[in-house]
Amino acid sequence: MALGEMHADVVRRPPPQHASASSSYCSATTVAVFVGLCLVAVWMASSTLVSPAEFSPLQAPLWRRPTPSPASETEGSATADVSPVVVREGSAGEKGEPPAVRQDAVTEPTERADQLPDEEQSVQEKPDGNQQETKPDEQNVQEAEEKPDDQDQQQKRDAEVFPDAGQAELLNQTATERAPWPTQVTKSDIPQTPTAVSTAPATNYTWKLCDVEAGADYIPCLDNVEFIRKLQHDEHYEHRERHCPEEPPTCLVPLPKGYRSPIRWPKSRDQIWYSNVPHTQLVEFKGKQNWVNLSGEHLVFPGGGTQFKYGALHYIDFIQEAKKDLAWGKRTRVILDVGCGVASFGGYMFDRDVLTMSFAPKDEHEAQVQFALERGIPAISAVMGTKRLPFPGGVFDVVHCARCRVPWHIEGGKLLLELNRVLRPGGYFLWSATPVYQKKGDDVEIWEAMSALARSMCWKLANKVFERINRKGIAIFQKPMDNRCFDARSATNPPLCGEYDNADAAWNVSLQSCMHKLPVDHSSRGSRWPEEWPLRVERPPYWLNSSEAGVYGKPAPEDFQADYEHWKRVIRNSYMEGLGIDWSAVRNVMDMKAVYGGFAAALRNMKVWVMNVVPIDSPDTLPIIYERGLLGLYHDWCESFSTYPRTYDLVHANHLLSKVKKRCELLGVIVEVDRIVRPGGRLIVRDDMETISEVELIVKSLHWEVRLSYSQDKEGLLFVQKTMWRPSSSS
């Protein structure tokens, strides 16, 4: 019976004729009214279920949305559990973003794995074979009803994206570092001056471009012109060292004219867009040595260098033949390349499964480190001047110098002694320079001085060979594994370092003309060579003691393994799929607070490299990271990083910013992240919700796109993407 007919019967019912007929008629009418009201209720409920407001395209897919607990379902929506909370957003306000960034953008919302393709979602088969049109939102509701185990699957996936704090994987642990591990602050004896930090974050931000001489290449701690002009001396390259402004800049670095999305790896090793790094001085100075050439709108890198004009791979294989114990990609995994140029040596070392930390100063060799990073090769701007390099002692398997223009033999060998500090016991120093193979001018004198210095340091000349194709030579020195040579020296020059001179103290520590004794205890770090790659990345170092607590409070080896398993699971189940990242567009990655390097280790099979940063006030775990065959350095996040603008594709900050903002303004840190991330690059922040909210407010004002905001138990995850936006005015 139709609803309209039901209504007419109720209004125009005939007068009763006898009792039994009246009773029967009333009963039928009551049933009809009840059925009609039920149908009205069903119709209203259906309208609510498919309301556009409920299924907004800005929300997470169905599998990511919070599922009420059974208790809340019985109690009604007023008491429903709303945790965890997932919010997806589109643009943060920027309209008309250039296609160069759009091509890498994440499509929102992410489809469920079991959904039909878009063109099939609106049609479903009837039992009789006919088709009926079904709204996509109605289909989602139907699928949820048809699969009773969806709730369990969703909870499992939510736990992978953002683990429950009660499960104590690392969400809980990363927020609280329990073990009393030493830090660079304590090792380097850095005075900690209290900093007044505003408690209430701003709600409105006004942005301007940085008005500085360096323009689009501005590195605040290396381009502090005002401070550099006041220096009394520069003979030790003081003007190339870090001199940070008293207050971190809050202006934005402009883009070069015509900037476009970088060429992707591995093609980027051979060519980059000229418009992204518009410098030609190296083309003029080093083009004949096959460093770099200009070809149309590209800068092309033939793979050569001053010492390997005919290609880096031939040079690399020549070194291997000269000393087979090097065993690229097995015994040798991490290399320090001093004065790297455009880092072709490090770029081709990837073919031998070796990671190279390349560095060179920001000097007259215009933008050499910027070229390296744009190519997708690990590099930092640094100089061997008056301070120690930002690495712990005894961590590099090999140190390489090919015409790196460093006067190793002068002033008691102070600079070579710094290499001795960072070189692993038993490691090799590869020196390819004119004193090795030429017999004219000062070369003979320099070679004699260098040989004498190496002997006094107990370094052994393992080989000295001449390479006929490039017509260059190389000397291979080896550092000792024990103290027997030191004990047998007739002269104590260079002297051994004092008892309280920590070889791992590296942050803002002056160079010393001394050598550190090697470990005696066989269970100490440096007494044995690490396991061969790739075993070393997966196993806890032999010197991690079970009787000592790890960073998160468990026995150290167990702590290490739990960290690794956690990041493998999170990356596999969340970062690889759940966030919708186009990993083919990701090459240069930074972990702002690396701890054991588990995040980087879990990415080792991807075509990316990770700069593992250990903050100076965090537990000093950087030796563990190098023992695993990974790269990293120390840094203070209240200062700018020693890299060019627009050099990282993905930056990861795990429970870092809530700690940093106790020492300095969070605004300056986010502006620094904006400086180093490329347009189209991503930032993932995991932290407490107060910090997440502050970061989200700042990045929205910078016109970054919020891809995912997730909260659970006062903890949060924020995933954002940088756009091409820059303000129009200068500061």
XYZ file of C-alpha atoms in Angstrom:
731
model
C 0.000 0.000 0.000
C 1.353 3.400 -0.961
C 2.055 6.052 1.621
C -0.489 8.438 0.054
C -3.196 5.779 0.086
C -2.468 5.080 3.713
C -2.923 8.719 4.546
C -6.346 8.862 2.694
C -7.709 5.852 4.569
C -6.912 7.407 7.892
C -8.666 10.657 7.034
C -11.773 9.315 5.268
C -12.534 6.093 7.075
C -16.263 4.993 6.975
C -18.440 4.951 10.128
C -18.325 1.712 12.183
C -21.163 -0.831 11.551
C -20.627 -3.416 14.322
C -18.159 -4.223 16.978
C -16.185 -6.978 15.269
C -15.843 -5.095 12.025
C -14.784 -1.984 13.905
C -12.099 -3.900 15.827
C -10.697 -5.534 12.688
C -10.651 -2.255 10.785
C -8.867 -0.398 13.633
C -6.236 -3.135 13.837
C -5.493 -2.889 10.102
C -5.308 0.890 10.295
C -2.879 0.770 13.218
C -0.574 -1.587 11.346
C -0.691 0.610 8.265
C 0.219 3.726 10.261
C 3.097 1.903 11.979
C 4.494 0.643 8.672
C 4.227 4.102 7.171
C 6.086 5.721 10.039
C 8.845 3.088 9.775
C 9.255 3.817 6.072
C 9.495 7.536 6.802
C 12.192 6.837 9.392
C 14.131 4.649 6.963
C 13.905 7.347 4.280
C 15.186 10.014 6.687
C 18.028 7.788 7.879
C 19.051 7.018 4.314
C 19.153 10.704 3.495
C 21.414 11.302 6.457
C 23.747 8.424 5.597
C 24.456 9.703 2.106
C 24.726 13.350 3.098
C 27.559 15.082 1.178
C 28.781 16.613 4.419
C 29.450 13.166 5.857
C 31.476 11.962 2.855
C 33.510 15.028 2.082
C 36.377 14.476 -0.365
C 38.646 16.198 2.155
C 38.191 13.383 4.648
C 40.280 10.272 4.902
C 39.257 7.131 3.035
C 36.868 4.831 4.839
C 39.628 2.516 6.084
C 41.404 5.387 7.837
C 38.414 6.891 9.564
C 37.874 6.256 13.288
C 35.750 3.238 14.152
C 33.472 3.509 17.200
C 33.997 0.908 19.864
C 31.143 -1.565 20.508
C 30.284 0.276 23.702
C 29.906 3.579 21.937
C 27.707 1.996 19.256
C 25.214 0.861 21.841
C 25.301 4.131 23.731
C 24.556 6.267 20.688
C 26.410 8.939 18.771
C 26.461 11.381 21.652
C 29.038 9.281 23.472
C 30.826 7.830 20.431
C 34.602 7.517 20.659
C 36.134 10.040 18.269
C 39.759 8.989 18.706
C 41.821 8.726 16.605
C 40.990 11.794 14.521
C 41.990 11.927 10.869
C 41.706 15.079 8.814
C 42.657 15.443 5.190
C 42.866 18.792 3.503
C 43.541 20.074 0.048
C 45.314 23.293 -0.769
C 46.297 25.556 2.076
C 45.184 28.539 0.106
C 47.418 28.541 -2.933
C 45.591 28.622 -6.245
C 47.090 27.874 -9.599
C 50.173 25.994 -8.380
C 52.575 25.473 -11.299
C 52.305 22.109 -13.088
C 55.919 21.362 -12.182
C 54.819 20.781 -8.609
C 51.399 19.413 -9.419
C 52.873 16.414 -11.213
C 54.189 15.088 -7.908
C 51.144 16.007 -5.861
C 49.333 13.340 -3.870
C 45.857 12.495 -5.118
C 43.326 12.825 -2.332
C 41.582 10.894 -0.994
C 43.555 7.681 -1.348
C 41.477 4.786 -2.712
C 40.882 1.650 -0.731
C 42.708 -1.336 -2.059
C 39.458 -3.269 -2.480
C 37.522 -0.503 -4.257
C 36.416 -0.758 -7.854
C 37.938 1.665 -10.369
C 36.149 5.013 -10.584
C 34.316 4.158 -13.779
C 32.944 0.945 -12.223
C 31.906 2.265 -8.827
C 28.547 3.682 -9.930
C 27.237 0.381 -11.405
C 26.429 -2.830 -9.513
C 24.939 -6.116 -10.707
C 21.415 -7.077 -9.618
C 20.805 -10.732 -8.778
C 18.791 -11.122 -12.009
C 21.695 -9.831 -14.102
C 20.327 -6.309 -14.608
C 22.375 -3.327 -13.538
C 21.280 -0.591 -11.218
C 22.915 2.736 -10.539
C 24.373 3.145 -7.097
C 25.863 6.306 -5.667
C 29.548 5.948 -4.707
C 28.847 7.038 -1.134
C 26.029 4.512 -0.818
C 28.360 1.821 -2.101
C 30.890 2.658 0.633
C 28.167 2.210 3.243
C 27.064 -1.058 1.670
C 30.632 -2.387 1.590
C 31.094 -1.545 5.238
C 27.914 -3.448 6.097
C 28.822 -6.439 3.936
C 32.303 -6.912 5.509
C 32.006 -7.432 9.286
C 35.806 -7.771 9.642
C 36.415 -4.277 8.204
C 36.575 -2.857 11.704
C 39.443 -5.174 12.687
C 41.268 -4.434 9.441
C 40.840 -0.694 9.919
C 42.125 -0.796 13.487
C 45.153 -2.792 12.319
C 45.924 -0.275 9.595
C 45.450 2.656 11.971
C 47.936 1.043 14.337
C 50.497 0.860 11.533
C 49.972 4.456 10.427
C 50.156 5.706 13.980
C 50.763 3.028 16.641
C 48.660 3.035 19.775
C 50.628 4.612 22.623
C 49.481 1.775 24.857
C 51.347 -0.699 22.656
C 54.616 1.070 23.574
C 56.255 0.524 20.208
C 57.971 3.849 19.680
C 55.225 6.409 19.831
C 55.495 6.357 23.594
C 59.228 5.827 23.688
C 60.285 8.536 21.290
C 58.535 11.100 23.419
C 60.583 10.124 26.467
C 64.254 9.252 26.282
C 64.896 7.422 29.515
C 68.535 6.380 29.427
C 71.241 8.807 30.648
C 73.158 8.781 27.369
C 75.837 11.444 26.835
C 75.137 14.176 24.275
C 77.316 16.479 22.194
C 76.454 19.212 24.683
C 78.147 17.261 27.469
C 80.958 15.812 25.341
C 81.890 19.110 23.721
C 81.430 21.110 26.922
C 79.001 23.513 25.249
C 77.655 26.171 27.646
C 73.869 26.105 27.690
C 72.522 29.640 27.917
C 68.853 29.874 28.838
C 66.823 31.310 25.965
C 63.609 33.243 26.437
C 61.016 31.471 24.305
C 57.530 32.871 23.916
C 54.889 30.540 25.326
C 51.963 31.632 23.159
C 52.393 30.931 19.432
C 51.401 33.635 16.977
C 48.166 33.276 15.051
C 49.053 35.457 12.064
C 52.274 35.511 10.074
C 53.531 38.045 7.557
C 56.197 36.765 5.185
C 58.856 38.592 3.194
C 61.724 37.486 0.999
C 65.262 37.606 2.399
C 67.098 40.690 1.134
C 70.654 39.314 1.233
C 73.678 39.253 -1.068
C 73.473 35.482 -1.499
C 69.948 35.757 -2.902
C 68.441 32.362 -3.808
C 71.555 30.550 -2.468
C 71.355 31.966 1.070
C 72.799 29.794 3.875
C 72.375 31.889 7.059
C 75.334 30.445 9.010
C 77.719 30.634 6.031
C 76.533 33.944 4.576
C 76.638 36.063 7.730
C 78.381 38.901 5.879
C 78.214 41.318 8.802
C 80.135 38.921 11.070
C 82.608 37.793 8.373
C 83.646 41.397 7.666
C 84.690 41.787 11.296
C 87.041 38.768 11.271
C 90.660 39.656 12.014
C 92.119 36.620 10.238
C 91.160 34.301 7.414
C 94.370 32.356 6.736
C 92.789 29.276 8.337
C 89.580 29.687 6.328
C 87.729 31.242 9.238
C 85.595 33.137 6.711
C 84.331 29.794 5.318
C 83.312 28.410 8.710
C 79.914 28.643 10.399
C 79.040 32.034 11.908
C 75.335 31.993 12.711
C 73.190 35.111 13.223
C 72.172 35.778 16.818
C 68.540 35.320 15.829
C 67.546 32.745 13.194
C 66.136 34.475 10.092
C 62.375 34.435 9.600
C 62.445 35.630 6.000
C 61.987 33.272 3.048
C 64.623 32.492 0.432
C 63.466 33.353 -3.104
C 63.387 30.852 -5.952
C 65.757 31.217 -8.895
C 64.042 32.582 -11.970
C 62.535 29.753 -13.991
C 62.872 27.142 -11.216
C 61.266 23.806 -12.084
C 60.830 20.386 -10.494
C 64.237 18.654 -10.359
C 65.140 15.877 -12.781
C 64.701 12.530 -11.058
C 67.339 10.005 -10.078
C 69.220 8.308 -11.720
C 69.027 10.668 -14.703
C 69.856 13.574 -12.368
C 73.362 12.216 -11.782
C 74.149 13.092 -15.397
C 72.187 16.307 -15.889
C 70.192 18.954 -14.014
C 68.186 22.034 -15.005
C 70.419 25.061 -15.462
C 67.583 27.291 -14.224
C 67.639 25.535 -10.813
C 71.360 26.208 -10.232
C 72.146 29.023 -12.674
C 75.929 29.137 -12.232
C 78.507 28.748 -15.001
C 81.812 29.591 -13.312
C 82.720 25.921 -12.827
C 81.890 25.301 -16.482
C 84.528 27.862 -17.419
C 87.119 26.713 -14.840
C 86.645 22.916 -14.908
C 84.860 22.114 -18.171
C 88.027 20.698 -19.763
C 88.393 18.326 -16.808
C 84.874 16.969 -17.432
C 83.438 18.296 -14.189
C 80.421 20.032 -15.730
C 79.344 21.472 -19.091
C 76.438 23.602 -20.259
C 74.192 22.060 -22.922
C 71.062 24.028 -23.784
C 68.841 24.226 -20.711
C 70.841 21.542 -18.881
C 74.058 21.384 -16.904
C 75.670 18.090 -17.901
C 78.059 16.076 -15.700
C 80.262 13.686 -17.740
C 81.455 11.994 -14.535
C 84.993 13.346 -14.613
C 87.173 15.183 -12.128
C 90.613 16.736 -11.864
C 92.162 13.338 -11.072
C 89.779 11.227 -13.173
C 89.143 13.176 -16.358
C 88.057 10.016 -18.190
C 85.428 8.924 -15.706
C 84.896 8.221 -12.031
C 84.025 4.523 -12.427
C 87.364 3.705 -14.049
C 89.115 5.603 -11.244
C 87.072 3.787 -8.565
C 87.880 0.372 -10.035
C 91.552 1.334 -10.363
C 91.654 2.073 -6.609
C 90.021 -1.294 -5.881
C 92.702 -3.051 -7.922
C 95.430 -1.127 -6.118
C 94.164 -2.334 -2.726
C 91.800 -5.289 -2.893
C 91.167 -5.190 0.870
C 89.009 -2.112 0.277
C 86.247 -4.416 -1.033
C 83.763 -1.744 -2.133
C 80.239 -2.401 -0.852
C 81.341 -5.124 1.573
C 84.205 -4.145 3.887
C 84.031 -0.508 2.762
C 80.601 1.087 3.070
C 80.973 4.727 4.272
C 83.483 7.201 2.824
C 84.347 10.823 3.555
C 85.264 12.751 0.388
C 87.240 15.911 1.228
C 87.023 18.817 -1.244
C 84.552 16.886 -3.349
C 83.971 19.318 -6.231
C 80.658 18.378 -7.868
C 80.795 14.983 -6.061
C 81.036 12.710 -9.105
C 83.210 10.347 -7.045
C 80.394 9.934 -4.517
C 77.758 9.821 -7.250
C 79.365 6.824 -8.944
C 80.179 5.104 -5.661
C 76.452 4.253 -5.510
C 77.180 1.762 -8.300
C 79.492 -0.043 -5.871
C 76.961 0.043 -2.985
C 79.017 2.622 -1.079
C 77.732 5.795 0.629
C 79.941 8.894 0.418
C 79.690 11.983 2.611
C 81.029 14.675 0.275
C 81.941 18.126 1.520
C 83.508 21.304 0.212
C 83.430 24.956 1.280
C 81.153 27.591 -0.131
C 83.943 29.407 -1.984
C 85.061 30.608 -5.385
C 84.209 27.162 -6.821
C 80.706 28.477 -7.174
C 77.858 26.185 -6.049
C 79.850 22.917 -6.204
C 77.956 21.380 -3.263
C 74.675 22.719 -4.627
C 75.399 20.911 -7.896
C 76.008 17.697 -5.925
C 72.724 17.903 -4.024
C 70.714 18.862 -7.104
C 72.176 15.732 -8.734
C 70.950 13.607 -5.792
C 74.349 13.004 -4.145
C 74.959 13.382 -0.354
C 76.943 16.544 0.432
C 77.305 19.390 2.928
C 79.020 22.769 2.861
C 81.977 22.595 5.249
C 85.664 23.436 5.428
C 88.740 22.135 7.201
C 89.600 25.303 9.086
C 89.874 25.800 12.836
C 87.056 23.523 14.067
C 86.494 19.791 14.117
C 84.215 18.288 11.493
C 80.673 17.482 12.764
C 81.307 13.721 13.005
C 82.278 11.396 15.872
C 85.697 9.786 16.062
C 86.596 6.601 14.201
C 83.532 6.196 11.973
C 84.586 6.447 8.295
C 85.861 3.308 6.603
C 87.781 5.392 4.052
C 88.726 9.059 3.640
C 89.346 10.244 0.080
C 91.085 13.365 -1.221
C 91.587 13.969 -4.942
C 93.362 17.307 -5.404
C 91.320 18.626 -2.468
C 93.684 21.598 -1.987
C 94.239 20.936 1.724
C 97.802 21.558 3.034
C 97.984 18.378 5.118
C 101.646 18.679 6.088
C 101.743 22.181 7.614
C 101.380 23.291 11.257
C 102.306 19.902 12.687
C 99.785 18.134 10.469
C 96.797 19.516 12.359
C 94.403 18.954 9.448
C 95.614 15.417 8.740
C 95.257 14.666 12.443
C 91.588 15.646 12.137
C 91.197 13.033 9.402
C 92.931 10.565 11.717
C 90.287 11.360 14.346
C 87.304 10.531 12.103
C 88.955 7.563 10.295
C 88.095 4.131 11.644
C 91.018 2.096 13.111
C 92.252 -0.023 10.197
C 90.680 2.377 7.690
C 92.358 3.824 4.596
C 93.279 7.333 3.474
C 93.276 7.678 -0.331
C 95.352 10.632 -1.527
C 95.494 11.484 -5.222
C 97.488 14.684 -5.776
C 100.491 15.912 -7.729
C 103.046 15.256 -4.902
C 102.205 11.543 -5.223
C 103.300 11.212 -8.857
C 105.177 14.346 -9.978
C 108.858 15.135 -9.426
C 108.928 18.899 -9.989
C 108.597 22.130 -8.038
C 107.358 21.765 -4.479
C 105.848 18.327 -5.089
C 108.938 16.387 -3.956
C 109.247 18.432 -0.764
C 105.547 18.036 0.034
C 105.668 14.274 -0.537
C 108.641 13.900 1.796
C 106.938 15.988 4.490
C 103.689 14.053 4.069
C 105.448 10.674 4.226
C 107.286 11.643 7.415
C 104.085 12.900 9.013
C 102.220 9.691 8.129
C 104.992 7.562 9.660
C 104.961 9.615 12.865
C 101.187 8.991 13.062
C 101.828 5.250 12.648
C 100.087 5.224 9.273
C 101.410 2.574 6.882
C 101.882 3.274 3.176
C 99.864 0.346 1.809
C 100.425 1.162 -1.866
C 101.492 3.894 -4.255
C 100.538 3.411 -7.899
C 100.335 5.306 -11.176
C 97.217 5.145 -13.336
C 98.084 5.329 -17.038
C 94.758 6.366 -18.622
C 94.255 9.483 -16.495
C 98.040 9.742 -15.988
C 97.599 10.317 -12.256
C 98.862 8.541 -9.170
C 97.401 7.624 -5.806
C 98.881 6.861 -2.397
C 96.983 4.569 -0.024
C 97.728 4.921 3.693
C 96.277 2.699 6.448
C 95.575 3.674 10.046
C 96.664 1.090 12.671
C 94.206 -1.157 14.525
C 96.022 -1.053 17.898
C 98.506 0.966 20.001
C 101.668 -1.083 19.481
C 103.230 1.451 17.107
C 102.383 4.350 19.430
C 104.045 2.599 22.349
C 107.200 1.930 20.273
C 107.677 5.489 18.958
C 111.016 7.068 19.881
C 109.557 10.585 19.527
C 106.160 11.640 20.776
C 105.357 14.002 17.952
C 102.528 14.375 17.225
C 101.633 13.840 20.874
C 98.800 11.726 22.177
C 95.705 13.654 23.249
C 95.033 14.216 26.928
C 92.924 11.894 29.025
C 89.937 14.240 28.934
C 90.057 15.000 25.199
C 87.065 13.057 23.876
C 87.492 11.937 20.263
C 83.702 12.047 19.824
C 83.422 15.688 20.915
C 82.821 17.477 17.623
C 80.367 20.358 17.897
C 82.162 23.710 17.812
C 85.384 22.155 19.177
C 88.749 23.594 18.104
C 91.212 21.404 16.212
C 93.963 19.810 18.269
C 97.439 18.719 17.117
C 97.263 15.350 18.845
C 96.184 11.743 18.326
C 93.762 9.684 20.388
C 94.877 6.273 21.621
C 93.034 3.329 20.148
C 90.740 1.099 22.233
C 92.362 -1.699 24.230
C 89.264 -3.582 25.407
C 88.054 -5.967 22.683
C 84.446 -5.168 23.542
C 84.983 -1.428 22.920
C 83.974 0.404 19.766
C 86.809 0.494 17.246
C 88.567 -2.633 18.451
C 87.064 -4.650 15.579
C 85.986 -3.902 12.033
C 82.183 -3.836 11.528
C 80.442 -6.743 9.851
C 80.328 -6.680 6.080
C 77.542 -4.779 4.364
C 74.603 -5.422 4.359
C 74.718 -7.439 7.615
C 76.005 -4.425 9.544
C 72.818 -2.431 8.924
C 70.577 -5.064 10.524
C 72.524 -6.301 13.532
C 73.272 -4.399 16.735
C 76.958 -3.393 16.960
C 79.077 -5.827 18.984
C 79.891 -3.059 21.463
C 76.254 -2.420 22.469
C 76.076 -4.049 25.907
C 72.934 -5.815 27.142
C 73.741 -4.723 30.683
C 73.315 -1.080 29.644
C 70.017 0.613 28.871
C 69.319 1.883 25.389
C 67.868 5.279 24.540
C 64.308 4.133 25.258
C 65.121 2.146 28.399
C 65.330 -1.430 27.140
C 68.650 -3.316 27.095
C 70.668 -1.597 24.355
C 70.691 -4.399 21.713
C 66.976 -5.031 22.274
C 66.307 -1.293 22.073
C 68.181 -1.140 18.766
C 66.211 -4.050 17.311
C 62.835 -2.715 18.490
C 63.585 0.624 16.840
C 64.474 -1.087 13.555
C 61.401 -3.354 13.540
C 59.151 -0.409 14.343
C 60.373 1.725 11.436
C 60.290 -1.177 9.001
C 56.634 -1.728 9.887
C 55.671 1.946 9.791
C 57.398 2.591 6.477
C 56.055 -0.602 4.887
C 52.449 -0.150 6.000
C 52.139 3.615 6.209
C 54.768 5.706 4.450
C 54.997 3.457 1.380
C 51.270 3.253 0.765
C 49.139 5.107 3.282
C 50.494 8.620 2.690
C 50.377 8.442 -1.088
C 53.990 9.590 -1.561
C 55.338 9.352 -5.101
C 58.659 7.763 -4.135
C 60.047 8.092 -7.656
C 60.168 11.849 -6.938
C 62.080 11.341 -3.653
C 65.875 11.103 -3.616
C 67.381 13.318 -0.866
C 65.894 12.491 2.551
C 66.658 13.929 5.989
C 65.815 12.469 9.400
C 66.017 15.461 11.753
C 66.314 13.246 14.849
C 67.720 9.900 13.829
C 68.365 8.025 17.149
C 69.562 4.576 15.936
C 69.048 5.294 12.232
C 66.152 2.818 12.042
C 64.164 5.091 9.726
C 67.066 5.239 7.238
C 67.809 1.518 7.587
C 64.200 0.683 6.734
C 64.568 2.693 3.490
C 67.821 1.032 2.409
C 66.280 -0.847 -0.530
C 64.766 2.333 -1.945
C 66.594 4.568 -4.455
C 67.074 7.231 -1.767
C 69.787 8.290 0.653
C 69.155 9.631 4.159
C 71.041 12.335 6.054
C 70.730 11.156 9.676
C 70.946 14.155 11.989
C 71.659 13.689 15.695
C 70.787 16.916 17.574
C 73.507 18.106 19.933
C 71.199 17.836 22.961
C 69.960 14.311 22.099
C 71.640 11.021 23.048
C 74.809 10.674 20.987
C 73.914 7.675 18.843
C 75.750 8.824 15.704
C 78.549 6.219 16.141
C 75.843 3.521 15.973
C 74.478 5.014 12.743
C 77.911 4.869 11.109
C 78.520 1.370 12.446
C 75.388 0.354 10.511
C 76.880 1.716 7.274
C 74.727 4.862 7.179
C 75.597 8.581 7.007
C 74.883 11.437 9.397
C 76.178 14.403 11.370
C 75.615 16.483 14.488
C 73.533 19.651 14.372
C 71.860 22.259 16.555
C 68.358 22.878 15.196
C 68.307 26.355 16.713
C 70.746 27.213 13.873
C 70.614 26.841 10.119
C 71.817 23.624 8.494
C 74.974 23.662 6.341
C 73.200 23.046 3.065
C 71.920 25.110 0.175
C 68.251 26.011 -0.191
C 65.950 23.557 -1.978
C 68.062 20.436 -1.462
C 65.805 17.840 0.251
C 62.762 15.998 -1.103
C 61.538 14.602 2.225
C 62.222 15.729 5.797
C 61.174 13.583 8.773
C 60.852 14.999 12.308
C 59.990 12.423 14.973
C 59.374 13.947 18.417
C 61.978 16.629 17.793
C 60.161 19.948 17.541
C 58.470 19.783 20.967
C 61.958 19.550 22.465
C 63.590 22.176 20.248
C 60.941 24.798 20.990
C 62.011 24.766 24.655
C 65.351 26.230 23.543
C 64.417 28.476 20.614
C 61.426 29.755 18.669
C 59.635 27.092 16.655
C 58.999 29.644 13.909
C 62.705 29.886 13.047
C 63.013 26.093 12.840
C 60.066 25.765 10.427
C 61.447 28.607 8.290
C 64.718 26.650 8.092
C 62.794 23.550 7.009
C 61.070 25.684 4.351
C 64.523 26.806 3.175
C 66.006 23.345 2.717
C 62.938 21.558 1.280
C 62.389 21.696 -2.467
C 59.081 22.952 -3.899
C 57.007 19.781 -4.139
C 58.979 18.283 -1.219
C 57.343 16.795 1.881
C 57.565 17.118 5.657
C 56.376 14.429 8.089
C 56.077 15.488 11.735
C 55.253 13.107 14.595
C 54.890 14.880 17.926
C 52.481 15.955 20.655
C 49.290 17.629 19.464
C 50.205 21.044 20.836
C 53.335 21.070 18.671
C 51.515 19.566 15.674
C 48.923 22.362 15.860
C 51.626 25.052 15.979
C 53.484 23.557 13.021
C 50.284 23.197 11.007
C 49.413 26.849 11.587
C 52.848 28.004 10.387
C 53.035 25.787 7.292
C 49.520 26.781 6.244
C 50.593 30.418 6.356
C 53.521 29.404 4.107
C 50.978 27.954 1.652
C 52.141 24.389 2.171
C 49.423 21.830 1.435
C 48.217 19.761 4.389
C 47.944 16.205 3.102
C 47.167 14.439 6.365
C 46.616 15.446 9.977
C 46.163 12.588 12.443
C 45.762 12.561 16.219
C 45.473 9.876 18.864
C 45.914 10.052 22.635
C 47.351 13.599 22.523
C 49.913 12.521 19.933
C 49.780 13.551 16.304
C 51.104 13.033 12.799
C 51.241 15.820 10.206
C 52.084 15.274 6.546
C 52.485 18.424 4.426
C 53.844 19.348 0.998
C 55.623 22.535 -0.049
C 54.345 24.539 -3.025
C 56.007 27.094 -5.315
C 54.552 30.011 -3.345
C 56.859 32.872 -2.353
C 55.863 36.315 -1.042
C 56.178 39.251 -3.398
C 58.028 41.696 -1.125
C 61.506 41.646 0.456
C 62.472 42.185 4.079
